Short mmCIF file of C-alpha atoms and ligand atoms in Angstrom, two decimals:
data_model
loop_
_atom_site.label_atom_id
_atom_site.label_comp_id
_atom_site.label_asym_id
_atom_site.label_seq_id
_atom_site.Cartn_x
_atom_site.Cartn_y
_atom_site.Cartn_z
CA MET A 1 141.13 66.56 129.90
CA SER A 2 140.39 70.15 129.94
CA THR A 3 138.53 71.42 132.89
CA ILE A 4 137.17 74.86 133.31
CA MET A 5 139.40 75.11 136.27
CA GLU A 6 142.79 74.43 134.01
CA MET A 7 141.99 76.86 131.34
CA SER A 8 144.07 80.33 132.08
CA LYS A 9 141.86 83.33 133.69
CA THR A 10 141.85 85.00 130.14
CA THR A 11 140.53 82.10 128.36
CA ARG A 12 137.80 81.44 131.09
CA MET A 13 136.76 85.00 130.91
CA ILE A 14 136.83 85.28 127.42
CA GLU A 15 134.69 82.14 127.55
CA LEU A 16 132.41 83.33 129.59
CA GLU A 17 131.43 86.49 127.10
CA ALA A 18 131.27 84.32 124.07
CA GLN A 19 128.90 81.94 125.73
CA HIS A 20 126.45 84.46 127.57
CA GLY A 21 127.13 87.86 126.09
CA ALA A 22 125.94 88.90 122.36
CA HIS A 23 128.71 89.08 119.92
CA ASN A 24 128.08 92.37 119.02
CA TYR A 25 132.05 93.30 119.56
CA HIS A 26 135.46 91.54 118.88
CA PRO A 27 137.49 92.41 120.98
CA LEU A 28 141.39 91.27 120.70
CA PRO A 29 142.06 88.36 123.21
CA VAL A 30 143.39 90.43 126.51
CA VAL A 31 141.11 90.66 129.66
CA LEU A 32 141.64 93.78 131.39
CA HIS A 33 141.81 94.21 135.43
CA ARG A 34 142.83 97.57 136.27
CA GLY A 35 143.69 100.99 134.84
CA GLU A 36 146.14 103.87 136.13
CA GLY A 37 146.88 107.01 133.89
CA VAL A 38 148.04 105.72 130.91
CA TYR A 39 148.26 101.96 131.65
CA VAL A 40 145.73 99.29 132.56
CA TRP A 41 146.77 95.45 133.40
CA ASP A 42 145.39 92.59 132.57
CA ILE A 43 143.61 89.95 134.72
CA GLU A 44 146.91 87.74 134.88
CA GLY A 45 148.75 91.11 135.89
CA LYS A 46 150.54 91.80 132.16
CA ARG A 47 150.90 95.67 132.32
CA TYR A 48 149.99 97.67 128.64
CA TYR A 49 150.35 100.98 127.66
CA ASP A 50 146.56 101.83 126.44
CA PHE A 51 146.54 103.18 122.58
CA LEU A 52 143.29 103.41 122.31
CA SER A 53 142.03 105.27 125.63
CA ALA A 54 138.15 103.52 125.72
CA TYR A 55 137.72 105.18 121.68
CA SER A 56 139.05 108.65 123.62
CA ALA A 57 136.92 108.36 126.56
CA VAL A 58 139.55 108.46 128.85
CA ASN A 59 141.49 110.87 127.77
CA GLN A 60 142.45 112.45 131.01
CA GLY A 61 143.99 108.85 131.92
CA HIS A 62 142.66 105.73 134.17
CA CYS A 63 140.86 106.12 137.43
CA HIS A 64 141.89 109.82 137.94
CA PRO A 65 141.90 110.38 140.97
CA LYS A 66 140.25 113.70 141.14
CA ILE A 67 137.24 112.58 138.54
CA THR A 68 137.58 109.22 140.66
CA LYS A 69 136.99 111.09 143.93
CA ALA A 70 134.00 113.77 142.39
CA LEU A 71 132.20 110.29 141.38
CA VAL A 72 132.82 108.66 144.95
CA HIS A 73 131.54 111.43 146.88
CA GLN A 74 128.61 112.37 144.83
CA ALA A 75 127.62 108.47 144.59
CA GLU A 76 127.74 108.80 149.02
CA GLN A 77 125.56 111.78 148.75
CA LEU A 78 122.72 111.81 146.38
CA ALA A 79 123.28 109.41 142.84
CA LEU A 80 119.85 110.01 141.18
CA THR A 81 116.29 112.69 141.19
CA SER A 82 115.46 112.46 137.73
CA ARG A 83 114.82 115.93 136.24
CA ALA A 84 111.18 115.73 137.92
CA PHE A 85 113.27 117.93 140.86
CA TYR A 86 116.13 120.01 140.75
CA ASN A 87 119.36 118.55 142.21
CA SER A 88 122.00 120.57 143.91
CA ALA A 89 124.84 119.36 141.37
CA LEU A 90 123.24 120.36 137.98
CA GLY A 91 123.19 124.07 137.93
CA GLU A 92 126.63 124.64 138.72
CA TYR A 93 127.60 122.00 136.59
CA GLU A 94 125.88 123.83 133.82
CA GLN A 95 126.69 127.22 134.43
CA PHE A 96 130.90 125.89 134.18
CA ILE A 97 130.32 123.98 131.35
CA THR A 98 128.54 126.70 129.25
CA SER A 99 131.12 128.78 130.17
CA TYR A 100 133.86 126.86 129.55
CA PHE A 101 132.68 126.13 126.16
CA GLY A 102 131.00 129.06 125.80
CA PHE A 103 127.70 128.63 124.90
CA ASP A 104 124.29 130.05 126.21
CA LYS A 105 122.94 126.51 127.34
CA VAL A 106 124.00 122.96 127.43
CA LEU A 107 121.19 119.89 127.78
CA PRO A 108 122.92 116.88 129.27
CA MET A 109 122.11 113.73 128.32
CA ASN A 110 124.40 110.37 128.58
CA THR A 111 126.10 108.82 125.87
CA GLY A 112 127.23 110.21 122.66
CA ALA A 113 124.30 109.04 120.01
CA GLU A 114 121.80 110.23 122.49
CA ALA A 115 124.02 113.64 122.39
CA VAL A 116 123.52 113.29 118.55
CA GLU A 117 119.44 112.54 118.47
CA THR A 118 118.86 115.24 120.76
CA ALA A 119 121.40 117.39 117.80
CA ILE A 120 119.36 116.23 115.33
CA LYS A 121 115.64 116.62 116.98
CA LEU A 122 116.90 120.47 117.76
CA CYS A 123 118.04 121.14 114.58
CA ARG A 124 114.72 119.78 112.51
CA LYS A 125 112.74 121.58 115.77
CA TRP A 126 114.84 124.83 115.06
CA ALA A 127 113.95 124.85 110.86
CA TYR A 128 109.74 124.21 111.57
CA GLU A 129 109.62 126.64 114.46
CA VAL A 130 112.64 129.61 113.49
CA LYS A 131 113.67 129.13 110.10
CA GLY A 132 110.57 128.42 109.05
CA ILE A 133 110.93 125.14 106.65
CA ASP A 134 107.56 123.26 106.23
CA GLU A 135 106.65 120.18 108.50
CA ASN A 136 108.38 117.12 108.24
CA GLN A 137 110.44 118.74 105.09
CA ALA A 138 113.59 119.49 107.21
CA GLN A 139 117.02 117.82 105.83
CA ILE A 140 120.07 117.18 107.27
CA ILE A 141 123.08 116.64 104.96
CA VAL A 142 125.73 114.49 106.70
CA CYS A 143 128.87 112.87 105.38
CA GLU A 144 129.89 109.51 103.99
CA GLY A 145 132.36 107.42 106.00
CA ASN A 146 130.28 109.23 109.05
CA PHE A 147 130.19 107.41 112.83
CA HIS A 148 127.46 109.17 114.65
CA GLY A 149 126.21 106.25 116.84
CA ARG A 150 123.86 102.93 116.76
CA THR A 151 120.21 104.14 117.15
CA THR A 152 118.23 103.22 114.15
CA THR A 153 118.03 107.06 113.10
CA ILE A 154 121.70 107.59 113.02
CA VAL A 155 122.50 103.99 111.37
CA SER A 156 120.01 105.16 108.87
CA PHE A 157 122.63 107.81 107.53
CA SER A 158 125.65 105.13 107.88
CA SER A 159 127.36 104.13 104.55
CA ASP A 160 128.77 101.61 106.32
CA SER A 161 126.83 98.55 105.84
CA ASP A 162 128.02 96.47 108.78
CA SER A 163 126.38 99.54 111.03
CA ASN A 164 122.99 99.50 108.99
CA LYS A 165 122.34 96.09 106.84
CA ASN A 166 119.17 95.10 108.01
CA PHE A 167 118.19 97.67 110.72
CA GLY A 168 115.82 99.11 108.39
CA PRO A 169 113.48 100.47 107.01
CA TYR A 170 115.78 103.60 107.34
CA ALA A 171 114.57 107.35 108.84
CA PRO A 172 114.44 109.91 106.00
CA GLY A 173 115.50 113.10 105.92
CA PHE A 174 119.29 112.86 105.34
CA ILE A 175 121.26 113.49 102.80
CA SER A 176 124.75 112.26 102.33
CA ILE A 177 128.03 114.16 100.51
CA PRO A 178 131.44 112.87 100.11
CA TYR A 179 133.55 113.89 103.09
CA ASN A 180 135.83 116.84 102.64
CA ASP A 181 134.82 118.08 99.82
CA ILE A 182 133.30 121.49 99.85
CA GLU A 183 131.82 121.42 96.40
CA ALA A 184 129.51 118.75 96.98
CA LEU A 185 128.82 120.42 100.51
CA LYS A 186 128.32 123.64 97.88
CA SER A 187 125.11 122.07 96.16
CA ALA A 188 123.82 120.02 98.78
CA LEU A 189 123.45 123.31 100.40
CA SER A 190 121.56 124.81 97.40
CA GLN A 191 118.84 121.27 97.65
CA PRO A 192 115.63 122.92 99.51
CA ASN A 193 114.39 122.39 102.87
CA VAL A 194 118.01 122.14 104.37
CA ALA A 195 118.20 122.65 108.23
CA GLY A 196 121.93 121.60 109.04
CA PHE A 197 125.08 119.91 108.61
CA LEU A 198 126.30 117.24 110.55
CA VAL A 199 129.97 116.88 110.57
CA GLU A 200 132.56 115.57 112.86
CA PRO A 201 135.87 117.36 112.36
CA ILE A 202 137.87 114.28 112.01
CA GLN A 203 136.50 110.94 111.07
CA GLY A 204 137.51 108.83 113.80
CA GLU A 205 135.99 105.64 113.32
CA ALA A 206 136.36 105.91 109.84
CA GLY A 207 139.97 105.61 110.32
CA VAL A 208 141.12 109.05 111.80
CA TYR A 209 140.14 110.93 108.38
CA THR A 210 141.39 114.22 108.58
CA PRO A 211 140.53 116.82 106.25
CA ALA A 212 141.85 119.17 104.48
CA ASP A 213 142.76 122.40 106.56
CA ASP A 214 140.68 124.37 105.98
CA PHE A 215 137.71 122.23 105.31
CA ILE A 216 135.91 123.10 108.51
CA GLN A 217 136.38 126.80 108.11
CA LYS A 218 134.99 126.77 104.57
CA ALA A 219 131.86 124.38 105.18
CA HIS A 220 131.44 125.98 108.57
CA ALA A 221 131.38 129.58 106.55
CA LEU A 222 128.72 127.86 103.45
CA CYS A 223 126.53 126.90 106.62
CA VAL A 224 126.05 130.44 108.33
CA SER A 225 125.57 132.45 104.57
CA LYS A 226 123.01 129.44 103.91
CA GLY A 227 120.92 130.31 107.19
CA VAL A 228 122.16 126.73 107.99
CA LEU A 229 123.21 125.09 111.59
CA PHE A 230 126.29 123.73 111.51
CA ILE A 231 126.57 120.82 113.83
CA ALA A 232 130.30 119.76 114.91
CA ASP A 233 129.76 115.87 116.56
CA GLU A 234 133.15 116.29 118.77
CA VAL A 235 132.48 113.32 120.34
CA GLN A 236 135.91 111.66 119.70
CA THR A 237 137.82 114.88 118.54
CA GLY A 238 136.95 117.30 121.65
CA ILE A 239 138.06 117.99 125.21
CA ALA A 240 141.69 118.23 124.12
CA ARG A 241 142.11 114.96 121.69
CA THR A 242 143.73 116.89 118.44
CA GLY A 243 145.94 119.01 120.46
CA SER A 244 142.97 121.90 120.74
CA LEU A 245 140.16 122.34 123.32
CA LEU A 246 137.69 121.10 120.41
CA ALA A 247 138.86 120.05 116.95
CA VAL A 248 136.98 123.24 115.29
CA CYS A 249 138.53 125.37 117.25
CA GLY A 250 141.33 124.95 114.51
CA ASN A 251 145.36 125.70 115.36
CA CYS A 252 144.73 127.68 118.15
CA SER A 253 145.72 126.22 121.81
CA CYS A 254 144.53 128.96 124.09
CA GLU A 255 142.75 128.30 126.82
CA ASN A 256 138.73 129.56 127.03
CA LYS A 257 139.29 132.21 124.70
CA CYS A 258 138.47 130.18 121.60
CA GLU A 259 135.69 132.94 120.27
CA ARG A 260 138.42 135.33 119.69
CA GLN A 261 140.45 133.03 117.18
CA ASN A 262 140.00 133.47 113.93
CA THR A 263 140.55 129.68 113.46
CA TYR A 264 137.65 129.21 115.57
CA SER A 265 134.52 128.02 113.41
CA LYS A 266 131.73 128.38 115.99
CA PRO A 267 129.29 125.80 116.07
CA ASP A 268 125.33 126.18 116.17
CA ILE A 269 125.30 123.05 117.91
CA LEU A 270 128.37 121.17 119.83
CA ILE A 271 128.03 117.58 120.44
CA LEU A 272 130.30 115.80 123.01
CA GLY A 273 130.26 112.90 125.09
CA LYS A 274 133.42 110.60 126.00
CA ALA A 275 135.92 112.21 127.56
CA LEU A 276 133.27 114.46 128.99
CA SER A 277 133.29 111.88 132.29
CA GLY A 278 137.14 111.22 131.65
CA GLY A 279 136.04 107.95 131.01
CA VAL A 280 134.38 107.08 134.41
CA TYR A 281 130.42 107.43 134.13
CA PRO A 282 128.61 107.64 130.40
CA VAL A 283 127.91 111.58 130.11
CA SER A 284 127.18 113.43 127.26
CA ALA A 285 126.10 117.10 126.49
CA VAL A 286 124.57 119.37 123.74
CA LEU A 287 125.86 122.85 123.61
CA ALA A 288 123.62 125.69 121.59
CA ASP A 289 123.21 129.34 121.76
CA ASP A 290 119.80 130.47 122.74
CA GLU A 291 118.16 131.14 119.77
CA VAL A 292 118.27 127.08 118.76
CA MET A 293 118.33 125.51 122.19
CA MET A 294 115.25 127.25 123.75
CA VAL A 295 112.98 125.92 121.14
CA ILE A 296 112.83 123.14 123.05
CA LYS A 297 110.46 123.26 126.17
CA PRO A 298 109.41 121.49 129.01
CA GLY A 299 108.39 117.46 127.92
CA GLN A 300 109.64 117.46 124.57
CA HIS A 301 112.56 115.82 125.45
CA GLY A 302 114.86 114.59 128.02
CA SER A 303 116.36 111.57 129.98
CA THR A 304 115.73 109.97 133.76
CA PHE A 305 119.70 109.79 133.54
CA GLY A 306 120.65 113.03 131.72
CA GLY A 307 121.74 115.68 134.45
CA ASN A 308 121.99 113.30 137.09
CA PRO A 309 124.45 114.75 139.94
CA ILE A 310 127.19 111.82 139.72
CA ALA A 311 127.36 112.78 135.87
CA ALA A 312 127.40 116.41 136.78
CA ARG A 313 130.34 116.48 139.19
CA VAL A 314 131.88 113.91 136.83
CA ALA A 315 132.16 115.93 133.89
CA GLN A 316 133.14 119.44 136.47
CA ALA A 317 135.85 117.33 137.63
CA ALA A 318 136.84 115.52 134.23
CA LEU A 319 136.84 119.22 132.51
CA GLU A 320 139.04 120.61 135.33
CA VAL A 321 141.57 118.01 134.67
CA VAL A 322 141.55 119.48 131.11
CA TYR A 323 143.51 122.64 131.83
CA ASP A 324 145.03 121.65 135.47
CA GLU A 325 146.85 119.34 133.72
CA LYS A 326 147.71 121.36 130.54
CA LEU A 327 146.39 118.66 128.20
CA ILE A 328 145.69 120.23 124.73
CA GLN A 329 149.18 121.74 125.08
CA ASN A 330 150.49 117.73 125.71
CA ALA A 331 148.57 116.04 122.75
CA ARG A 332 149.55 118.88 120.75
CA LYS A 333 153.30 118.58 121.36
CA LEU A 334 153.45 114.90 121.93
CA GLY A 335 151.06 114.28 118.55
CA GLU A 336 154.14 116.38 116.64
CA ILE A 337 156.42 113.82 118.17
CA PHE A 338 154.35 110.74 117.51
CA ARG A 339 153.84 111.76 113.61
CA GLN A 340 157.01 112.64 113.29
CA GLU A 341 158.43 109.38 114.89
CA LEU A 342 156.15 107.12 112.76
CA ASN A 343 156.89 109.11 109.40
CA ARG A 344 160.34 108.34 110.01
CA ILE A 345 159.35 103.96 110.62
CA ILE A 346 157.11 104.30 107.67
CA SER A 347 160.15 105.52 105.36
CA GLU A 348 162.20 102.66 106.75
CA ASN A 349 159.64 100.12 106.38
CA ASP A 350 156.73 99.22 103.47
CA LEU A 351 154.44 97.58 106.02
CA LEU A 352 152.96 100.78 106.76
CA THR A 353 151.49 103.44 104.04
CA LEU A 354 150.79 106.44 105.95
CA VAL A 355 150.15 107.96 109.06
CA ARG A 356 148.18 110.52 109.63
CA GLY A 357 145.92 112.73 112.90
CA LYS A 358 145.75 115.77 114.70
CA GLY A 359 147.19 115.77 118.31
CA LEU A 360 146.99 112.55 119.83
CA LEU A 361 144.07 111.59 117.51
CA ASN A 362 146.42 109.18 115.13
CA ALA A 363 145.88 105.97 112.74
CA ILE A 364 148.59 104.50 110.92
CA VAL A 365 147.43 102.72 106.94
CA VAL A 366 149.08 99.27 106.79
CA ASN A 367 150.14 98.37 103.85
CA ASP A 368 147.50 95.81 102.97
CA SER A 369 143.62 95.02 101.44
CA PRO A 370 141.19 96.03 104.16
CA GLU A 371 140.33 92.48 103.75
CA SER A 372 143.50 91.14 105.23
CA LYS A 373 144.01 89.80 108.64
CA THR A 374 147.38 92.12 108.66
CA ALA A 375 146.40 95.33 110.87
CA TRP A 376 144.77 92.52 113.31
CA ASN A 377 147.80 90.32 113.19
CA ILE A 378 149.96 94.00 114.52
CA CYS A 379 147.80 94.81 117.17
CA VAL A 380 148.34 91.46 118.93
CA ALA A 381 151.88 91.83 117.99
CA LEU A 382 151.22 94.81 119.85
CA LYS A 383 149.47 93.55 122.51
CA ASN A 384 152.22 90.86 123.28
CA ASN A 385 154.74 93.46 123.21
CA GLY A 386 153.02 95.49 125.79
CA LEU A 387 150.89 98.26 123.71
CA LEU A 388 146.77 97.89 123.41
CA ALA A 389 145.94 99.61 120.00
CA LYS A 390 142.80 97.93 117.56
CA PRO A 391 142.42 97.92 113.51
CA THR A 392 139.48 99.88 112.22
CA HIS A 393 138.09 99.34 109.03
CA GLY A 394 140.18 96.24 108.09
CA ASN A 395 143.52 98.11 107.51
CA ILE A 396 144.02 100.65 109.54
CA ILE A 397 145.04 101.15 113.29
CA ARG A 398 144.19 103.94 115.45
CA PHE A 399 146.57 105.06 118.10
CA ALA A 400 144.77 107.34 120.62
CA PRO A 401 146.72 107.38 123.90
CA PRO A 402 145.62 108.65 127.05
CA LEU A 403 146.34 112.88 126.91
CA VAL A 404 148.35 112.28 130.34
CA MET A 405 151.20 110.25 128.73
CA THR A 406 154.95 111.62 128.88
CA GLU A 407 157.16 112.26 126.21
CA GLU A 408 159.39 109.80 127.94
CA GLN A 409 156.51 107.40 127.44
CA LEU A 410 155.92 108.23 124.47
CA MET A 411 159.16 107.50 122.81
CA GLU A 412 158.59 103.98 125.34
CA CYS A 413 155.51 103.25 122.66
CA ILE A 414 156.90 104.43 120.03
CA ALA A 415 159.61 101.76 120.60
CA ILE A 416 157.73 98.97 120.69
CA ILE A 417 156.06 100.18 117.61
CA GLU A 418 158.64 100.00 116.14
CA LYS A 419 160.39 96.72 117.48
CA THR A 420 156.96 95.13 116.43
CA ILE A 421 156.75 97.06 112.79
CA THR A 422 159.97 95.66 112.36
CA GLU A 423 159.70 92.25 113.54
CA PHE A 424 156.29 91.64 111.52
CA THR A 425 158.29 92.21 108.30
CA LYS A 426 160.54 89.26 109.03
C1 PLP B 1 131.84 107.04 119.93
C2 PLP B 1 131.23 108.38 118.92
C3 PLP B 1 129.29 108.62 119.02
C4 PLP B 1 128.59 107.24 119.90
O1 PLP B 1 129.34 107.33 121.25
P1 PLP B 1 128.35 106.24 122.26
O2 PLP B 1 128.61 106.74 123.50
O3 PLP B 1 128.97 105.10 121.49
O4 PLP B 1 126.73 106.38 121.47
C5 PLP B 1 129.21 109.37 118.33
N1 PLP B 1 129.80 110.30 117.32
C6 PLP B 1 131.22 110.44 117.28
C7 PLP B 1 132.23 111.03 116.54
C8 PLP B 1 131.82 109.04 118.01
O5 PLP B 1 133.28 108.62 118.13
#
C-alpha cells in the first residue's frame, strides 16, 4: 500500500501543487529548495546549473549576498508605507536609477506586466495631451510573437492563442505587425493616430527571436521621424543579459555612457523588471524623460507596493552588482563562447537545427515539430545530467544562465549539453 509517507519528497511536493494550486504552469519535475550563484539544489540535495535564471530575473545569481543584505536590512527597518507618505529610500533610488539609465524620471511598479501597462497609459496620455491625437483614438503598434505579460489588455494584442483564447473581449487600440519587418513598420506608421511602437529588442518568450542587427536602430529612427514614441520592453533583455546594459544599446559595452554611442537607440519609454531586483523581490520600472513622464499627475496612476523601501534598496543593490562584477562584459564574452561551442555541437548532430541569441540570452531550435515532445524530453535529460532549462513554444529551448557564471563553469555546462545531446540521439 502506497502512503504519502512512502513517496519521495519530490513527488510529495509535486502532488501538493497539483492538488491545491491552479494548473496554470507545467513545470519540469524538479523541486528546488536552495540557490547560490549559478547553482540551485533540489529538495533531495542534488545540485544543478540554472540555465533559465527565472526567465532572466536572476542575472546577478541566486541569493547574491549584497542584494540579500539590502533586502534583509530594509525589511527590518521599514517595509511599506504606500505612496501616501514619502519614504527615506525612494528618492535616493530614483536619483540612482535615472542617472544609471540616463532618463529624467522613473515610475516604480512591481511586476513586468504592470510596467508595460504603465507604459501604455503613459503613451496614450502623451498622445492626447502632447501630440494632439483625438480622445480614444490612439493606436500603439506591436509585433506578432510578442510577450509583454498576462493582463487583459496585454493579452489582447498577443498572437499566442494560449495567452488570449477565451480571455476576450479584447482591448482595442493596437496594430500588430510582423516582427523584424521594417517595411511593415513603415506602413503601420503611416496609418492615422499612431502614438507608439512597443517592441522587445529580442523576443525572449517567443523563442529568443533575434532580429536583424539594424532592426532596432531603423525602427527607432522611423519612430523619431514620425513623432511616435519608441517603447522598449527590456524586462527580459535588459540589465546586462544580452551583453550590453540594454539590448537597445546595440553593440556597445560601455559603462553608463550610452548616449554617446551611435549604436544606442534611446527609447522614449524604457520598461524594466525581472533582473532589476536580481530576482529577490518583484521590482519593475518605467523610465522616460519629462516630456512624456510629466503627463501623469498625482492620482492618475499608482500602486500600493510600487516604490516601497525594500524594492528601492534591493533594486539599487542589484544594479550596483551589475557594474561591480562586470556582468555586461562577462555576458558578452561567455555568450560568444556559448554560441561558438553550440554551433560546433549542432554541426556534429542533427538533433538540433540552430542556436541564436545575444550575450547570455540564447536558444536552440530542436530538429522536430513544435508539437513533438522532443525538446521537453531533452530538458528532462538535461535535468538528469544536472542542468535546468525549459522548452518554449514546443521545439525551442532557451538557455539563459546567471551572468555571474565563470568561463570554467560555462565549459562544464557545454559538456553537459553535448553529452545529453549525443546520448539522446542514440
Ligand atoms: C517576463 C516579461 C514580462 C512580464 O513580466 P511579469 O513580471 O511576469 O509580469 C513583460 N515583458 C517581457 C519582455 C517579459 O519577458
